[in-house]
Structures are given as structure tokens and as C-alpha cells.
mmCIF file of C-alpha atoms and ligand atoms in Angstrom:
data_model
loop_
_atom_site.group_PDB
_atom_site.id
_atom_site.type_symbol
_atom_site.label_atom_id
_atom_site.label_comp_id
_atom_site.label_asym_id
_atom_site.label_seq_id
_atom_site.Cartn_x
_atom_site.Cartn_y
_atom_site.Cartn_z
ATOM 1 C CA MET A 254 -0.032 -9.260 -2.537
ATOM 2 C CA ASN A 255 2.801 -10.942 -3.952
ATOM 3 C CA MET A 256 5.818 -10.973 -1.979
ATOM 4 C CA GLU A 257 7.320 -13.166 -3.908
ATOM 5 C CA SER A 258 10.434 -11.551 -5.890
ATOM 6 C CA THR A 259 9.858 -12.339 -9.603
ATOM 7 C CA LYS A 260 13.354 -11.444 -10.900
ATOM 8 C CA ASN A 261 13.826 -15.193 -12.085
ATOM 9 C CA ALA A 262 10.467 -15.448 -13.816
ATOM 10 C CA VAL A 263 9.960 -17.414 -16.900
ATOM 11 C CA PHE A 264 9.172 -14.103 -19.717
ATOM 12 C CA PRO A 265 6.325 -14.972 -22.492
ATOM 13 C CA LYS A 266 7.907 -15.733 -25.954
ATOM 14 C CA GLY A 267 9.157 -12.385 -27.630
ATOM 15 C CA VAL A 268 9.895 -10.520 -24.290
ATOM 16 C CA ASP A 269 13.046 -9.704 -23.380
ATOM 17 C CA PRO A 270 13.306 -8.559 -20.113
ATOM 18 C CA THR A 271 16.288 -5.680 -20.498
ATOM 19 C CA ARG A 272 13.371 -3.772 -22.972
ATOM 20 C CA ILE A 273 9.900 -4.518 -21.316
ATOM 21 C CA LYS A 274 7.337 -1.942 -22.725
ATOM 22 C CA PRO A 275 3.365 -2.291 -22.551
ATOM 23 C CA TYR A 276 1.318 -3.893 -25.066
ATOM 24 C CA GLY A 277 -2.239 -4.067 -26.412
ATOM 25 C CA ASP A 278 -2.622 -6.148 -29.738
ATOM 26 C CA THR A 279 0.587 -7.792 -30.170
ATOM 27 C CA MET A 280 3.729 -8.106 -28.416
ATOM 28 C CA ASN A 281 5.915 -4.719 -27.986
ATOM 29 C CA ASP A 282 3.216 -2.560 -29.926
ATOM 30 C CA GLY A 283 3.675 -0.138 -27.122
ATOM 31 C CA GLN A 284 -0.315 0.585 -27.331
ATOM 32 C CA VAL A 285 -1.381 2.164 -24.202
ATOM 33 C CA GLN A 286 -4.372 3.818 -22.836
ATOM 34 C CA LEU A 287 -4.695 7.375 -21.185
ATOM 35 C CA SER A 288 -7.284 9.430 -19.504
ATOM 36 C CA PHE A 289 -7.680 12.911 -18.299
ATOM 37 C CA SER A 290 -9.407 15.755 -18.268
ATOM 38 C CA LEU A 291 -8.881 19.705 -19.869
ATOM 39 C CA PRO A 292 -10.291 22.708 -18.638
ATOM 40 C CA VAL A 293 -11.876 23.539 -22.014
ATOM 41 C CA PRO A 294 -15.228 23.233 -23.691
ATOM 42 C CA MET A 295 -15.964 20.150 -25.255
ATOM 43 C CA GLY A 296 -15.241 20.535 -29.468
ATOM 44 C CA PRO A 297 -12.915 20.164 -32.182
ATOM 45 C CA GLU A 298 -9.985 22.294 -30.038
ATOM 46 C CA ALA A 299 -10.254 20.396 -27.229
ATOM 47 C CA ARG A 300 -9.953 17.360 -28.815
ATOM 48 C CA GLU A 301 -6.926 18.667 -31.011
ATOM 49 C CA ALA A 302 -5.586 19.508 -27.634
ATOM 50 C CA ALA A 303 -6.471 16.440 -25.954
ATOM 51 C CA ARG A 304 -4.195 14.585 -29.210
ATOM 52 C CA ARG A 305 -1.325 16.629 -28.882
ATOM 53 C CA ILE A 306 -1.122 16.303 -25.401
ATOM 54 C CA ALA A 307 -0.879 13.226 -25.526
ATOM 55 C CA GLY A 308 2.087 13.374 -28.077
ATOM 56 C CA ARG A 309 3.931 15.459 -26.019
ATOM 57 C CA MET A 310 3.901 13.051 -23.279
ATOM 58 C CA GLY A 311 5.447 10.812 -25.880
ATOM 59 C CA LEU A 312 2.598 8.416 -27.310
ATOM 60 C CA LYS A 313 2.984 7.697 -31.114
ATOM 61 C CA GLU A 314 0.150 7.879 -33.296
ATOM 62 C CA PRO A 315 -2.619 9.174 -30.866
ATOM 63 C CA SER A 316 -6.171 8.941 -31.530
ATOM 64 C CA ILE A 317 -9.352 9.969 -29.450
ATOM 65 C CA TYR A 318 -11.562 6.668 -28.641
ATOM 66 C CA HIS A 319 -13.913 8.418 -25.996
ATOM 67 C CA GLU A 320 -14.668 11.968 -25.160
ATOM 68 C CA THR A 321 -17.126 13.375 -22.840
ATOM 69 C CA ASP A 322 -18.243 16.706 -22.269
ATOM 70 C CA LEU A 323 -18.244 17.508 -18.744
ATOM 71 C CA GLY A 324 -20.418 20.610 -18.943
ATOM 72 C CA HIS A 325 -18.693 23.965 -17.145
ATOM 73 C CA GLY A 326 -16.201 24.330 -19.802
ATOM 74 C CA PHE A 327 -14.740 21.141 -18.536
ATOM 75 C CA SER A 328 -13.593 18.132 -21.052
ATOM 76 C CA TYR A 329 -12.639 14.165 -21.022
ATOM 77 C CA PHE A 330 -10.919 12.194 -23.295
ATOM 78 C CA ILE A 331 -9.944 8.625 -23.222
ATOM 79 C CA VAL A 332 -6.399 8.474 -25.627
ATOM 80 C CA TYR A 333 -5.134 5.294 -27.517
ATOM 81 C CA GLY A 334 -1.288 5.759 -27.992
ATOM 82 C CA LYS A 335 1.925 3.995 -28.323
ATOM 83 C CA CYS A 336 4.681 4.210 -25.979
ATOM 84 C CA THR A 337 8.429 4.321 -27.309
ATOM 85 C CA HIS A 338 9.853 4.056 -23.919
ATOM 86 C CA THR A 339 11.369 0.840 -22.932
ATOM 87 C CA ILE A 340 12.639 -0.302 -19.105
ATOM 88 C CA ASP A 341 14.814 -3.104 -18.107
ATOM 89 C CA PHE A 342 13.358 -5.369 -16.011
ATOM 90 C CA SER A 343 16.527 -7.291 -15.045
ATOM 91 C CA ALA A 344 17.526 -3.844 -13.450
ATOM 92 C CA ILE A 345 14.655 -3.288 -11.115
ATOM 93 C CA VAL A 346 15.313 -4.113 -7.238
ATOM 94 C CA VAL A 347 12.368 -2.979 -4.526
ATOM 95 C CA PRO A 348 12.438 -3.652 -1.294
ATOM 96 C CA LYS A 349 10.872 -6.536 0.165
ATOM 97 C CA ILE A 350 9.232 -7.703 3.843
ATOM 98 C CA ASP A 351 11.074 -10.572 4.496
ATOM 99 C CA MET A 352 9.004 -12.609 6.178
ATOM 100 C CA GLU A 353 7.017 -16.327 5.054
ATOM 101 C CA VAL A 354 3.765 -15.686 4.137
ATOM 102 C CA MET A 355 1.850 -17.568 6.624
ATOM 103 C CA GLY A 356 -2.445 -18.967 7.551
ATOM 104 C CA PHE A 357 -4.125 -18.208 10.319
ATOM 105 C CA HIS A 358 -3.317 -21.525 11.814
ATOM 106 C CA GLU A 359 0.000 -21.829 11.274
ATOM 107 C CA ILE A 360 0.692 -18.290 12.669
ATOM 108 C CA GLU A 361 -1.153 -19.387 15.930
ATOM 109 C CA HIS A 362 1.172 -22.287 16.283
ATOM 110 C CA PHE A 363 4.007 -20.703 16.011
ATOM 111 C CA MET A 364 2.645 -18.065 18.778
ATOM 112 C CA GLU A 365 2.038 -20.350 21.246
ATOM 113 C CA LYS A 366 5.459 -21.957 20.027
ATOM 114 C CA HIS A 367 7.369 -18.457 20.690
ATOM 115 C CA PHE A 368 5.832 -16.509 23.344
ATOM 116 C CA ASP A 369 4.115 -17.120 26.462
ATOM 117 C CA ARG A 370 2.062 -14.250 26.618
ATOM 118 C CA ARG A 371 -0.305 -12.462 24.329
ATOM 119 C CA ILE A 372 1.553 -10.089 21.741
ATOM 120 C CA ARG A 373 -0.357 -5.996 22.307
ATOM 121 C CA VAL A 374 -1.114 -4.382 19.153
ATOM 122 C CA VAL A 375 -2.548 -0.784 18.481
ATOM 123 C CA GLY A 376 -3.728 0.130 15.502
ATOM 124 C CA ALA A 377 -5.334 3.527 14.009
ATOM 125 C CA CYS A 378 -5.831 5.585 10.993
ATOM 126 C CA THR A 379 -4.222 8.757 11.957
ATOM 127 C CA GLY A 380 -4.756 12.621 11.682
ATOM 128 C CA SER A 381 -7.371 14.198 9.416
ATOM 129 C CA ASP A 382 -7.861 10.665 7.416
ATOM 130 C CA ALA A 383 -10.966 8.703 8.266
ATOM 131 C CA HIS A 384 -10.822 6.363 5.429
ATOM 132 C CA THR A 385 -11.118 3.622 8.500
ATOM 133 C CA VAL A 386 -12.042 0.588 5.844
ATOM 134 C CA GLY A 387 -8.004 -0.371 5.544
ATOM 135 C CA ILE A 388 -7.335 -0.819 9.280
ATOM 136 C CA ASP A 389 -10.756 -2.544 9.467
ATOM 137 C CA ALA A 390 -9.730 -4.767 7.251
ATOM 138 C CA ILE A 391 -6.650 -6.058 9.069
ATOM 139 C CA MET A 392 -7.553 -5.783 12.269
ATOM 140 C CA ASP A 393 -11.204 -6.459 12.552
ATOM 141 C CA MET A 394 -12.835 -9.850 13.877
ATOM 142 C CA LYS A 395 -14.650 -10.899 10.508
ATOM 143 C CA GLY A 396 -11.240 -10.011 8.280
ATOM 144 C CA TYR A 397 -10.592 -9.303 4.715
ATOM 145 C CA ASN A 398 -10.586 -11.598 1.992
ATOM 146 C CA GLY A 399 -10.732 -14.617 3.105
ATOM 147 C CA GLU A 400 -8.706 -13.971 6.899
ATOM 148 C CA TYR A 401 -9.906 -13.176 9.735
ATOM 149 C CA GLY A 402 -8.230 -10.222 11.078
ATOM 150 C CA LEU A 403 -6.312 -9.970 13.940
ATOM 151 C CA GLU A 404 -8.713 -9.349 16.552
ATOM 152 C CA ARG A 405 -9.895 -12.916 15.893
ATOM 153 C CA TYR A 406 -6.261 -14.377 16.463
ATOM 154 C CA PRO A 407 -6.445 -15.815 20.899
ATOM 155 C CA THR A 408 -2.091 -14.893 20.564
ATOM 156 C CA PHE A 409 -3.082 -11.448 20.071
ATOM 157 C CA GLU A 410 -4.770 -8.056 21.944
ATOM 158 C CA THR A 411 -5.668 -5.590 19.885
ATOM 159 C CA ILE A 412 -6.660 -1.904 20.110
ATOM 160 C CA ASN A 413 -8.312 -0.097 17.327
ATOM 161 C CA MET A 414 -8.746 3.202 17.522
ATOM 162 C CA GLY A 415 -10.538 4.013 14.589
ATOM 163 C CA SER A 416 -9.847 6.656 12.279
ATOM 164 C CA GLN A 417 -8.713 10.586 12.776
ATOM 165 C CA VAL A 418 -6.769 9.547 15.636
ATOM 166 C CA SER A 419 -3.848 12.158 16.490
ATOM 167 C CA ASN A 420 -0.135 10.933 16.865
ATOM 168 C CA GLU A 421 -0.270 12.361 20.267
ATOM 169 C CA THR A 422 -2.950 10.105 21.675
ATOM 170 C CA LEU A 423 -1.715 7.316 19.578
ATOM 171 C CA LEU A 424 1.379 7.565 21.466
ATOM 172 C CA ALA A 425 -0.450 7.888 24.585
ATOM 173 C CA ARG A 426 -2.046 4.636 24.169
ATOM 174 C CA ILE A 427 1.024 2.893 22.601
ATOM 175 C CA VAL A 428 2.024 3.809 26.099
ATOM 176 C CA GLU A 429 -0.297 3.079 28.251
ATOM 177 C CA PHE A 430 -1.251 -0.525 26.430
ATOM 178 C CA LYS A 431 2.436 -1.133 26.188
ATOM 179 C CA ALA A 432 2.325 -2.338 22.756
ATOM 180 C CA ASP A 433 4.922 -4.728 20.851
ATOM 181 C CA ALA A 434 3.457 -3.231 17.481
ATOM 182 C CA VAL A 435 1.372 0.124 16.126
ATOM 183 C CA LEU A 436 -0.347 -0.134 12.650
ATOM 184 C CA VAL A 437 -1.084 3.120 11.255
ATOM 185 C CA SER A 438 -3.443 3.677 8.567
ATOM 186 C CA GLN A 439 -2.810 6.215 5.908
ATOM 187 C CA VAL A 440 -5.402 6.729 3.056
ATOM 188 C CA VAL A 441 -5.766 10.340 2.089
ATOM 189 C CA THR A 442 -2.047 11.156 0.125
ATOM 190 C CA GLN A 443 -3.319 14.859 -0.388
ATOM 191 C CA LYS A 444 -0.141 17.696 -0.745
ATOM 192 C CA ASP A 445 2.579 14.517 1.005
ATOM 193 C CA VAL A 446 -0.265 15.007 4.384
ATOM 194 C CA HIS A 447 0.499 11.032 4.825
ATOM 195 C CA LEU A 448 4.590 11.180 4.539
ATOM 196 C CA SER A 449 4.493 14.150 7.676
ATOM 197 C CA ASN A 450 1.889 12.605 9.599
ATOM 198 C CA LEU A 451 3.876 9.145 9.512
ATOM 199 C CA ALA A 452 7.171 10.724 9.519
ATOM 200 C CA GLU A 453 6.236 12.697 13.252
ATOM 201 C CA LEU A 454 5.208 9.589 14.675
ATOM 202 C CA VAL A 455 8.196 8.395 14.017
ATOM 203 C CA ASP A 456 9.979 11.310 15.656
ATOM 204 C CA MET A 457 7.516 11.221 18.736
ATOM 205 C CA VAL A 458 7.939 7.749 19.298
ATOM 206 C CA GLU A 459 11.207 8.460 19.427
ATOM 207 C CA ALA A 460 11.457 11.149 21.840
ATOM 208 C CA GLN A 461 9.337 8.932 23.764
ATOM 209 C CA GLY A 462 11.919 6.875 24.487
ATOM 210 C CA VAL A 463 9.836 3.594 23.253
ATOM 211 C CA ARG A 464 11.273 3.524 19.563
ATOM 212 C CA GLN A 465 13.076 0.044 20.159
ATOM 213 C CA ASP A 466 10.261 -2.057 22.079
ATOM 214 C CA LEU A 467 7.474 -0.836 19.199
ATOM 215 C CA LEU A 468 7.179 -2.680 15.577
ATOM 216 C CA MET A 469 5.882 0.020 13.533
ATOM 217 C CA ILE A 470 3.881 -1.145 10.915
ATOM 218 C CA CYS A 471 2.288 1.465 8.662
ATOM 219 C CA GLY A 472 -0.336 0.560 5.141
ATOM 220 C CA GLY A 473 -2.521 1.977 3.129
ATOM 221 C CA PRO A 474 -3.298 1.808 -0.863
ATOM 222 C CA ARG A 475 -0.224 3.886 -1.747
ATOM 223 C CA ILE A 476 2.305 2.892 1.125
ATOM 224 C CA SER A 477 5.216 0.862 -0.046
ATOM 225 C CA HIS A 478 7.308 -1.055 2.051
ATOM 226 C CA GLU A 479 10.414 0.986 0.562
ATOM 227 C CA VAL A 480 8.409 3.921 1.444
ATOM 228 C CA ALA A 481 7.981 2.933 4.916
ATOM 229 C CA LEU A 482 11.755 2.517 5.635
ATOM 230 C CA GLU A 483 12.554 5.783 4.162
ATOM 231 C CA LEU A 484 10.260 7.163 6.652
ATOM 232 C CA GLY A 485 11.960 5.207 9.720
ATOM 233 C CA PHE A 486 8.981 2.549 9.640
ATOM 234 C CA ASP A 487 10.127 -0.974 10.115
ATOM 235 C CA ALA A 488 7.491 -2.257 7.756
ATOM 236 C CA GLY A 489 5.137 -1.219 5.063
ATOM 237 C CA PHE A 490 2.264 -2.797 3.587
ATOM 238 C CA GLY A 491 0.319 -1.910 0.381
ATOM 239 C CA PRO A 492 -2.761 -2.761 -1.742
ATOM 240 C CA GLY A 493 -4.072 -6.476 -1.584
ATOM 241 C CA THR A 494 -2.662 -6.966 1.959
ATOM 242 C CA LYS A 495 -4.304 -9.492 3.974
ATOM 243 C CA PRO A 496 -4.493 -9.420 7.805
ATOM 244 C CA ASN A 497 -2.256 -12.704 7.742
ATOM 245 C CA HIS A 498 0.391 -11.091 6.193
ATOM 246 C CA VAL A 499 0.574 -8.452 8.499
ATOM 247 C CA ALA A 500 0.279 -10.960 12.039
ATOM 248 C CA GLY A 501 3.042 -13.071 10.281
ATOM 249 C CA TYR A 502 5.395 -10.512 9.893
ATOM 250 C CA ILE A 503 4.496 -9.253 13.816
ATOM 251 C CA ALA A 504 5.204 -13.255 14.814
ATOM 252 C CA GLN A 505 8.313 -13.731 12.719
ATOM 253 C CA GLU A 506 9.919 -10.365 13.615
ATOM 254 C CA LEU A 507 9.404 -10.272 16.684
ATOM 255 C CA VAL A 508 11.282 -13.900 17.359
ATOM 256 C CA ARG A 509 14.091 -12.561 14.670
ATOM 257 C CA ARG A 510 14.655 -9.521 17.105
ATOM 258 C CA ARG A 511 14.525 -11.193 20.312
ATOM 259 C CA ARG A 512 17.455 -13.940 18.416
ATOM 260 C CA SER A 513 19.703 -10.798 17.640
HETATM 261 C C1 B12 B 758 -14.812 4.529 1.107
HETATM 262 C C2 B12 B 758 -14.192 5.849 0.268
HETATM 263 C C3 B12 B 758 -14.332 7.101 1.619
HETATM 264 C C4 B12 B 758 -15.007 7.153 2.676
HETATM 265 C C5 B12 B 758 -14.358 6.264 3.580
HETATM 266 C C6 B12 B 758 -15.683 5.605 4.587
HETATM 267 C C7 B12 B 758 -14.556 5.030 5.427
HETATM 268 N N1 B12 B 758 -15.276 4.789 7.168
HETATM 269 O O1 B12 B 758 -13.639 4.447 5.387
HETATM 270 C C8 B12 B 758 -15.707 8.191 2.964
HETATM 271 C C9 B12 B 758 -17.186 8.541 1.606
HETATM 272 C C10 B12 B 758 -16.202 8.869 4.200
HETATM 273 C C11 B12 B 758 -14.480 8.939 2.556
HETATM 274 C C12 B12 B 758 -14.289 10.486 2.663
HETATM 275 C C13 B12 B 758 -13.333 11.283 1.701
HETATM 276 N N2 B12 B 758 -12.139 10.975 0.767
HETATM 277 CO CO1 B12 B 758 -12.401 9.088 0.095
HETATM 278 N N3 B12 B 758 -12.646 7.292 -0.989
HETATM 279 C C14 B12 B 758 -12.661 6.066 -0.427
HETATM 280 C C15 B12 B 758 -13.019 4.962 -1.354
HETATM 281 C C16 B12 B 758 -13.683 4.458 -2.592
HETATM 282 C C17 B12 B 758 -12.738 3.487 -1.333
HETATM 283 C C18 B12 B 758 -11.351 3.314 0.498
HETATM 284 C C19 B12 B 758 -11.443 2.496 0.470
HETATM 285 O O2 B12 B 758 -12.330 1.788 1.675
HETATM 286 N N4 B12 B 758 -10.645 0.844 0.202
HETATM 287 C C20 B12 B 758 -10.801 -0.118 0.537
HETATM 288 C C21 B12 B 758 -10.063 -0.765 1.683
HETATM 289 C C22 B12 B 758 -9.565 -2.183 1.761
HETATM 290 O O3 B12 B 758 -8.682 -1.076 0.970
HETATM 291 P P1 B12 B 758 -7.447 0.227 1.301
HETATM 292 O O4 B12 B 758 -7.898 1.349 2.317
HETATM 293 O O5 B12 B 758 -6.432 0.652 0.373
HETATM 294 O O6 B12 B 758 -6.517 -1.395 2.011
HETATM 295 C C23 B12 B 758 -5.944 -1.996 2.254
HETATM 296 C C24 B12 B 758 -4.158 -1.658 2.054
HETATM 297 O O7 B12 B 758 -4.200 -0.348 1.645
HETATM 298 C C25 B12 B 758 -3.774 -1.957 3.258
HETATM 299 N N5 B12 B 758 -4.057 -0.904 4.520
HETATM 300 C C26 B12 B 758 -4.694 0.182 4.600
HETATM 301 N N6 B12 B 758 -4.331 0.466 5.750
HETATM 302 C C27 B12 B 758 -3.378 -0.158 6.276
HETATM 303 C C28 B12 B 758 -2.897 -0.522 7.591
HETATM 304 C C29 B12 B 758 -1.812 -1.541 8.192
HETATM 305 C C30 B12 B 758 -1.428 -0.638 8.957
HETATM 306 C C31 B12 B 758 -1.534 -2.349 6.858
HETATM 307 C C32 B12 B 758 -0.906 -3.268 7.434
HETATM 308 C C33 B12 B 758 -2.352 -2.234 5.868
HETATM 309 C C34 B12 B 758 -3.333 -1.044 5.922
HETATM 310 O O8 B12 B 758 -4.847 -3.566 3.782
HETATM 311 C C35 B12 B 758 -5.852 -3.145 3.136
HETATM 312 C C36 B12 B 758 -6.443 -3.987 2.742
HETATM 313 O O9 B12 B 758 -5.554 -4.991 2.168
HETATM 314 C C37 B12 B 758 -11.490 5.300 -2.380
HETATM 315 C C38 B12 B 758 -11.050 5.259 -3.632
HETATM 316 C C39 B12 B 758 -10.282 3.737 -3.865
HETATM 317 N N7 B12 B 758 -11.516 3.039 -4.840
HETATM 318 O O10 B12 B 758 -9.957 3.146 -2.953
HETATM 319 C C40 B12 B 758 -11.533 7.497 -1.707
HETATM 320 C C41 B12 B 758 -10.611 7.859 -1.977
HETATM 321 C C42 B12 B 758 -9.529 7.003 -0.658
HETATM 322 N N8 B12 B 758 -10.966 9.120 -0.747
HETATM 323 C C43 B12 B 758 -10.520 10.458 -1.276
HETATM 324 C C44 B12 B 758 -10.960 11.154 -1.358
HETATM 325 C C45 B12 B 758 -9.766 12.456 -1.168
HETATM 326 C C46 B12 B 758 -11.797 12.050 0.307
HETATM 327 C C47 B12 B 758 -12.143 13.016 0.494
HETATM 328 C C48 B12 B 758 -11.271 14.145 0.980
HETATM 329 C C49 B12 B 758 -13.464 13.281 -0.486
HETATM 330 C C50 B12 B 758 -13.996 14.599 0.048
HETATM 331 N N9 B12 B 758 -13.053 15.962 -0.527
HETATM 332 O O11 B12 B 758 -14.331 15.075 1.197
HETATM 333 C C51 B12 B 758 -12.640 12.472 2.013
HETATM 334 C C52 B12 B 758 -11.443 12.802 3.122
HETATM 335 C C53 B12 B 758 -12.218 12.689 4.500
HETATM 336 C C54 B12 B 758 -11.216 12.185 5.391
HETATM 337 N N10 B12 B 758 -11.029 13.634 5.986
HETATM 338 O O12 B12 B 758 -10.506 11.349 5.530
HETATM 339 C C55 B12 B 758 -9.380 10.175 -2.504
HETATM 340 C C56 B12 B 758 -7.459 9.938 -1.830
HETATM 341 C C57 B12 B 758 -6.662 10.950 -2.814
HETATM 342 C C58 B12 B 758 -5.468 10.520 -1.969
HETATM 343 N N11 B12 B 758 -4.811 10.636 -3.076
HETATM 344 O O13 B12 B 758 -5.138 11.436 -1.403
HETATM 345 C C59 B12 B 758 -9.714 8.545 -2.811
HETATM 346 C C60 B12 B 758 -8.635 7.990 -3.301
HETATM 347 C C61 B12 B 758 -10.478 8.805 -4.092
HETATM 348 C C62 B12 B 758 -10.109 9.330 -5.173
HETATM 349 N N12 B12 B 758 -9.881 9.064 -6.356
HETATM 350 O O14 B12 B 758 -9.799 10.533 -5.114
HETATM 351 N N13 B12 B 758 -14.012 8.624 1.629
#
């Protein structure tokens, strides 16, 4: 996960940052690849339907590169075509987490300097969501992608409640444990269930009167910091997050709050 802004990046030759478009072969050719299924049996008509749909999406010169009969009246296509739209990259503003990325030892040193007790963190994957791999990657002792999980940090005291934890059960544990931070994982996003689930937890934490003492952090493959802020969380972490990003954020944010 790169938290650094790329606003001042040096762009390859021939690239106008105010008019960015995809490329495949030569710069600015607009070439993109698209895959989709159609609920029609494979055949010449399905092929032509796929080509026309890509054209309707705004792709110029759409051509079918791969096709598969999915059976039972369904077909699958990979289509190449040229995108004609451009984006002003220089006008993009993405909210980012305000923190310095630190390593395990640096975080431990920082924590020992600023706290005379262990910081309590409770984590869970909530609602009906059974995907534990994400929250385990952040919390498990063994760690993830070359970084130890929060359980490995002597300065953190953690509880990983696992998956399919109801917001009621999580809130009860937050209160009982006097948690400094809560980590909520949401992987399933069908029908925007993650949004209602996360918003409900914020409401419940506020109603319980513990919001001001709790750092609320959510994460998942389709979570961004922007979405997290909109839902009332303090921070959101997406794909590529490493445990030290989260540990470092908690440490720095708790110190920042104590100062303000
Ligand atoms: C493994 C898996 C499963 C396993 C889960 C096993 C387990 N114990 O976790 C099983 C087989 C049980 C499963 C079941 C289902 N799955 Co599934 N599953 C996956 C799969 C293949 C990988 C997920 C994964 O482990 N990723 C690896 C981890 C490390 O990545 P991550 O979760 O993104 O976590 C990282 C970051 O997001 C972040 N992060 C995550 N959480 C948190 C939390 C905090 C606080 C922080 C700071 C950071 C953070 O840090 C992590 C490390 O970088 C994905 C497809 C995919 N390739 O992603 C589908 C996928 C997630 N599953 C999907 C679906 C639909 C289901 C089922 C509904 C299928 C079904 N019809 O039964 C069920 C749902 C069951 C349920 N009740 O939840 C869909 C979800 C679609 C959607 N957008 O909602 C996916 C995307 C597959 C797909 N393309 O359709 N699944």
C-alpha cells in the first residue's frame, strides 16, 4: 500500500497529466481489455452482441480476442477496444491516512517512548462475513507479507474475535476490554452489506458513549480511507495493507490525540 501522494511524480515522455488514458501498445492508444459473460448461447449472434455491447460502452474498434461457451445458454468473452476518454490526473484528490510508515522495531521504540501501558486492540470480521484471512493477516503473530502481526508486538494487547461476529458481541467486547482501538474487517460487499454493517457499529459505539475513547479502523479489499471517513470511522485500509501500517497508525494517532 502506497500512502505517498503521486501528485508530483515525473511522468513518462509523451504523457499529459491532464489527459490520461489507458495504453496497450503505443502511448495514448487507449487500448483496454474487457471480460464479461452474456446470458445467451455461444454462436455468431452472441459474438456480435458482445462486440456491440463493448461499442456501446464507448470502445472504438472492439474485437473479440477470446470466447468460451459457458453452457446452459451462457457465453463468455474477452474483448479488446480503444477507450476514447481521458482523465485529468492532476485534478484528482484522494484522502490519505496521515502517518509515517514505520517498521516493527521502530514502532516498538515509539510505543515504549510514548506509553507506559500496553495498547488494547480488538479485531473481528463482522456480520455474516466469514472471510478471516484479512483480519488474521493484520493481527496474527506470524504476520503477513514479511511483517509481524499485532499479536507479536509486546506493546499491544490484542483480541482477535474471528469471523461472523455480530456488532452487539463486538461492542460488548470493546467495552469489557476497554479497547483503545477496534479493527473491523469487511470483505463481502454484495448489496453494500459492508456499508450498513460498518455504519451500524459506529451508531452503536456512539450510543454506548465510548466513541471518543475508541480509535475505529476498518479494512478490506473494497475499503478505502475515503469510504471509512464517510462511514464515521477514523481510518480505512484497503488491499496491500501490512500489519506495520496499522500498528504504526494506531501508535501515531493515539499520541496525536493525547496532544490535541
Ligand atoms: C478465501 C475466500 C473465501 C473463503 C474464506 C476462508 C477464510 N477463512 O477467510 C471461503 C471459501 C469460506 C469463502 C466463502 C465465500 N466467499 Co469468498 N473469497 C475468498 C477469496 C478467494 C480470497 C479472500 C482472501 O483471503 N484474500 C486474501 C486477504 C489477505 O486479502 P484481504 O481480505 O483483501 O485483506 C487484506 C486487505 O483488504 C486488508 N484488510 C482486510 N481486512 C482488514 C481489516 C482491517 C482492520 C485492516 C486494517 C485491514 C484489512 O489487509 C489485508 C492484508 O493486506 C476471495 C477472492 C479474492 N481473490 O479476493 C473470495 C471472495 C471475497 N468471496 C466472495 C464470495 C461471494 C463468497 C461467498 C458469498 C460465496 C458463496 N456464494 O458462498 C462465501 C461467503 C461466506 C461468508 N459468509 O462470508 C466474493 C465477494 C464478492 C463481494 N464483492 O462481495 C469474492 C471477492 C470472490 C468473487 N470474486 O466473487 N471465500
